[in-house]
Amino acid sequence: MPFPEGFLWGGATAANQCEGGYNEDGRGLANVDVMPHGADREAVGCGTRKMLDFEPGYYYPAQTGIDMYHRYKEDLALFGEMGFKTYRLSIAWTRIFPNGDEEEPNEKGLQFYEDLFRECRKNGMEPLVTITHFDLPIHLIKEYGGWRNRRLIDFYKKLVTVLFTRYKGLVKYWLTFNEINMILHMPFMGAGLVFEEGENQTQAKYVAAHNELVASAWATKIGHEIDPENKIGCMLAAGAFYPYSCNPKDVREAQLRAQENYFFVDVQSRGYYPTYALKMLEREGIDVGMTEEDEKILAENTVDFISFSYYNTRTAAAPDTDTDAASGNAFASAKNPYLTYTDWGWPVDPLGFRITINEIYDRYQKPLFVVENGLGAKDEPDENGYVEDDYRIDYLRKHIEQMKAAIEEDGVPMLGYTTWGPIDLVSAGTGEMSKRYGFIYVDRDDAGNGTLKRSKKKSFDWYKKVIATNGEDLA
Ligand code: BGP
């Protein structure tokens, strides 16, 4: 039997992509709330188009999400029916500290997540909690400049202290920052950075990254002190970089891109800056503001496990090589002619999943947790909301097979696997609803029309069987 006893099968969501209720029960405004659907979303997410409030003429999908704030009992019951052992969700920082720098937390926000965690347990699911999934109180951006300001470390410490204390015994698995490497690609979404004309963006990104890395290490320390049972992990947007060809120039480029990506986890897992990063920062003239205390905190508080999302591999070609471009999870890369592509142009590479798993385990030698994997596709529901989503089943089956091989044949220790978006939700990259990942269909379109009614797709029963057989029956 390849999957270990107690392997945590489940699904993953993020607060801002499903909760809605953006202004209820004292919740404050966050960066993720003001990312509109449509052409300007990317520029806002990248911090080059300043949008710190709702503006007329735009539609903001996070305001309502899929209304999980009000419907979570129904949704968790459906996850429970599929047999989920775990449910990964994130906390909206602004429900706990609406502005981010208050003295006292908002009780209604704390109560909401307490109720939700109890409901998880009632349905047989271990909560897996992302402390920050891209969200940041707008006030911390307006007042402090987002994560480029060291003071955010203290606000984050306060947030995590409140969370670890309040949910002691109720939550054991925690992730500090979702896809921490996303700072480099979507800096407003990943770190609340809005750039001024002519600003050195690389400098701002690495300073923000440093502050998040230090905050993450503090969270690990505080979490272990409050409850030694806590297991605290980091989270990487993963995907191996292939060289476009065996030309050493392409191979070197792939290596550089991989280092840029692994930098974050190198620090979180090993406890110090890797030499290649120190040299790069020196060359670029970047001072991240490392203090002696930072060094000590980083060194003494490395993560317990490594979690990551995997959607696709990337292909790197030497600069000035003439290649077609492919999209992917926030990273543009060269088009790999050996792969097929999704409706959104993302490569599909199940064997790359096994390659990525091995690469990460070789590098860190810590247990792995796959906390996102899935297919964003266009679904055609019938009049009852049923979708014959064989393409989704096929994608997941092929990926689970590769994960199985990584465990069984390569011996990689793995804690669990949560698919992205077990219920349709708002896409982080595009703000669309029509990019669907779920086993459960949600009646809502890209403009916010629809009843929000939930219905099971074909993949619902398939995944239920996969879990019931602990990954033995993938047919
Ligand atoms: C990851 C994020 C998720 C999620 C997923 C799918 O980057 O952690 O929040 O949305 O990708 O991406 P998208 O929603 O753009 O299809």
mmCIF file of C-alpha atoms in Angstrom, residues 1 85 124 146 153 158 164 252 312 328 334 345 359 380 391 405 441 460:
data_model
loop_
_atom_site.group_PDB
_atom_site.id
_atom_site.type_symbol
_atom_site.label_atom_id
_atom_site.label_comp_id
_atom_site.label_asym_id
_atom_site.label_seq_id
_atom_site.Cartn_x
_atom_site.Cartn_y
_atom_site.Cartn_z
ATOM 1 C CA MET A 1 0.000 0.000 0.000
ATOM 2 C CA LYS A 85 -9.115 14.032 6.041
ATOM 3 C CA GLY A 124 -13.747 14.502 10.180
ATOM 4 C CA GLY A 146 3.427 46.983 2.986
ATOM 5 C CA ILE A 153 7.156 41.790 11.380
ATOM 6 C CA LYS A 158 0.987 39.776 17.117
ATOM 7 C CA PHE A 164 -1.791 30.112 18.057
ATOM 8 C CA ARG A 252 22.676 27.401 -16.585
ATOM 9 C CA ASN A 312 3.304 22.729 -14.003
ATOM 10 C CA GLY A 328 1.795 29.066 -16.051
ATOM 11 C CA ALA A 334 9.466 29.071 -22.757
ATOM 12 C CA GLY A 345 -2.288 27.796 -21.604
ATOM 13 C CA GLU A 359 14.012 17.719 -6.420
ATOM 14 C CA GLU A 380 -20.309 22.991 -19.179
ATOM 15 C CA TYR A 391 -10.642 15.952 -18.165
ATOM 16 C CA ALA A 405 5.471 6.543 -7.517
ATOM 17 C CA TYR A 441 -19.866 23.385 -9.242
ATOM 18 C CA PHE A 460 -16.909 14.391 -6.774
#
